[in-house]
Amino acid sequence: MKNILLLAFSVLICLGKVSANEPDSAYIFAYATAKNNHTNGLHFAWSIDNRNWHAIGSEHSFLKSDYGRWGSQKKLFSPFLFQSADGMWHCIWSLNDTDGAFAHASSADLVYWGRQSYPVVLPDNNVLEPEIAYDRTSQNYVISWISNKSGDDRFYSVTTKDFKNYSEPKKIAGKPNNKQVALLNGNEETGTIRKVSREVVDKLIDAQKLTAYKYGQWAERAYLNPNELKEPVDISIRWMPEKEKSISDMLIGIFFEDINYAADGGLYAELIQNRDFEYNPDDKERKDPNWNGYKAWDVSDNTISFVIDSISPIHINNKNYAALNVKNIGSGLINEGWDGIALKQGEKYDFSVFARSSEMKKGKITVRLIGKNGEVYGEASTKVIAKDWKKYEVVITAGQTVRDARLVLLPQQTGRVDLDMISLFPQNTFKRRKNGLREDLAQTLADMKPRFVRFPGGCVAHGDGLKNIYRWENTIGEPEERKPQRNLWGYHQTAGLGYFEYFQFCEDIGAEPIPVVAAGVPCQNSAHHGCVIGGQQGGIPMNEMAEYVQSVLNLIEYANGDVKTEWGKKRAKAGHPNPFNLKYIGVGNEDLITAIFEERFTMIYNAIKEKYPEITVIGTTGPFCEGTDYVEGWDLATKLTIPMVDEHYYQSPGWFLNNQDYYDRYDRTKSKVYLGEYAAHIPGRHNNIETALCEALHMANVERNGDIVTMTSYAPLLAKEGYTQWNPDLIYFNNTEVKPTVGYYVQKLYGQHAGDAYIPASTHISDGRAEITKRIASSIVRDNTTGDVIIKLVNILPVHVKTKLDLSGITIADKSARLETLKGTLDDKDVVVKEDRIEVDSIFDYQMPPHSFSVIRIKTHK
Ligand code: AHR
């Protein structure tokens, strides 16, 4: 960051020198091209004579549209630039040729653009070629445009005084055309020309150069040619215990989102896929013809058939069930699990089903776990089924260890048999909880010693469109009463892993629960889903907001309320009369910070503050570590004095290497930071030693700033092989194996070796060149519970680094300290932590291996 500012400063000095012979004013040309499917945003060119134009950067974007879905939208057509009398610049543009809204953003300097808004002016038509003019008589801005959805060109206008409130649209005879054409690199582009002072042009050029410089830094990779290191690299680290400061003891946590089949088919131990027959073509936006209520189900032969029925279901939230027509006893309904059902020999499995039969002669249901060739691995029978819906439960013991069993239900009767909520759980879930979690996966998470769990998203929390906002109350109660829904990542969520299970898991692993609720707006990347506009779609209508706010308050009551309260009673009924001691709640997830957002967020925030002042509300600062949402999110946090904000950034190694002072520059008096999502990304989007060491480096810098950064969580956490929508992830898995990545070991080392005090150190590196020093990091913390001093050392150089550690004054209790190292070549993916001992003293030497992360834990006399 300092480097960037230095460069910016020198650029300005240079420009100062060359501008002596330039005119005081110049022209700018604002335009957009069709490149990248119209997603490259607003460009500028300059000219001193209004004829010869110079593009500022190649396709450099000064403003990008954030409207609607990633991929298919976020386009900026025909931008129009206008300066109001107060000097503010306004840019409006057309979003597409279908929606009856245009976009507006304003800027004081053409470089930083504020919040975007998408006023709906003509719901049934489109808005093309919008332009702004000022009517001096009425003192209104007049926005006019063409609409042609009905076939012919029609002209409309609205007026506004503030670009927030607009009049009703008025049909007009024609529209002014104040656009001009400029020749840029041989191409004719259409846009707006404005006369500006030379400084405006200089500032645009500086901004583009600064961006180009930053992109250059971010493109840097961790690799350094060993030949560039002529001498051995030495570092001396002298701790300064007199400068010790308190830091958060919650720095490492986990962020669980149901992405990549992390919940159903993943952490949630249910072995039956589509147990409720609720898979719906809409889950996949009707793009998969095989995705429906029949998914994962089959019949054994043609003497049995079934249809999905929904007349008198077991619960209104669970309307579909299988209506079997059994012609022959011995034929059955088969579930394939998630690519098979993994069984362990000797282990017991809880089977349950809701069944009914209207036939006179009713039978039991035989339940079998079978192999592809009919091998039987286990079997049990229910009681004779009744006329009305009833739950039947049996236990099956697996006779073999297999990865790909199937479940078959064989009604011992003919005729109609209705079945629903067909479920099979290993008894050996994590902590042996009913409706519980997969033991091996949950244990892998617990091993990180996470101090908190953020759930259920991510984008899943705010949802794809208003109807898809995750509503926590739909996920509690008996599994058959919960409301399954489309998962925004393109599959189905049963809600079997619901809020009760999340809270229970947190308690089981000693982590603070951090539920995240939508801030009254869905994901900014939402599709239209029947609404006039996409993206945040106007947010929850204001007349429904009171109900939504109450739902958030109910969540806190569910977690913490007395058993006599309405929602506390439900928690007690689920088996947990004691409160879950909820302390934090996230409101919003990397949202677009707009007026719509602010209004709703503030309502929720104020309501929580008033009713539950003891709860820490975590706000949001957008999806990136810079840009409009970041700035506006922080401004809002400061304005409302939100205690903590959630930051997200997925960055390249170059960003992590060159932004090590990122949090050093943060104002200590403002909101605390929860770094809720981050990861190092390289081309190909996989994790390896390079990404893991960049994350270790970042965490060393975070520990130093643990006075303001309270929590961090890598994202995403879990991914099922073959079902990933996002890479990289921290832990991959299949039905039988858990495959932690190298990045997981970094998180685990930080989690297991957390401290609550940071001890600054003075360091000296023998080779002071930036490319060397930025590849080495250290952090010393003290864990005041044990008295242990923990030293973390990151070496991203391709050579050993001889390290002298001076801990003068330390009172060592055991000179044989624990040493854990993660090392490899930069593209290694499969290395694990090596555990060792090291002799330590108040001054001692250690050799950091090339490309390594080392943790030394020293016991002291407290
Ligand atoms: O972690 C994956 C996604 O990244 C999250 O859902 C979202 O918050 C972010 O964009």
Tab-separated table of N, CA and C in Angstrom, residues 63 92 172 211 241 279 464 667 688 722:
chain	number	residue	atom	x	y	z
A	63	LEU	N	-15.966	2.685	-14.224
A	63	LEU	CA	-17.242	2.406	-13.555
A	63	LEU	C	-17.818	1.159	-14.212
A	92	ILE	N	-25.586	7.967	-16.415
A	92	ILE	CA	-26.708	7.039	-16.511
A	92	ILE	C	-26.428	6.130	-17.703
A	172	ILE	N	-43.036	11.541	-24.825
A	172	ILE	CA	-42.604	12.775	-25.494
A	172	ILE	C	-42.461	12.503	-26.995
A	211	THR	N	-4.097	1.984	-11.142
A	211	THR	CA	-4.749	0.677	-11.279
A	211	THR	C	-3.822	-0.291	-12.015
A	241	PRO	N	8.718	-7.776	24.421
A	241	PRO	CA	7.569	-8.109	25.282
A	241	PRO	C	6.977	-6.893	25.986
A	279	TYR	N	-37.132	-32.767	-4.879
A	279	TYR	CA	-36.286	-32.197	-5.940
A	279	TYR	C	-37.234	-31.609	-6.984
A	464	ASP	N	-31.037	-16.137	-4.100
A	464	ASP	CA	-31.172	-15.712	-5.490
A	464	ASP	C	-32.596	-15.197	-5.696
A	667	ASP	N	-8.173	2.433	10.924
A	667	ASP	CA	-8.508	3.273	12.060
A	667	ASP	C	-8.918	2.380	13.236
A	688	ASN	N	-2.345	-24.992	-3.273
A	688	ASN	CA	-1.054	-25.655	-3.200
A	688	ASN	C	-0.209	-24.895	-2.186
A	722	GLY	N	-16.509	-33.830	-7.584
A	722	GLY	CA	-17.472	-34.052	-8.660
A	722	GLY	C	-18.691	-33.150	-8.560
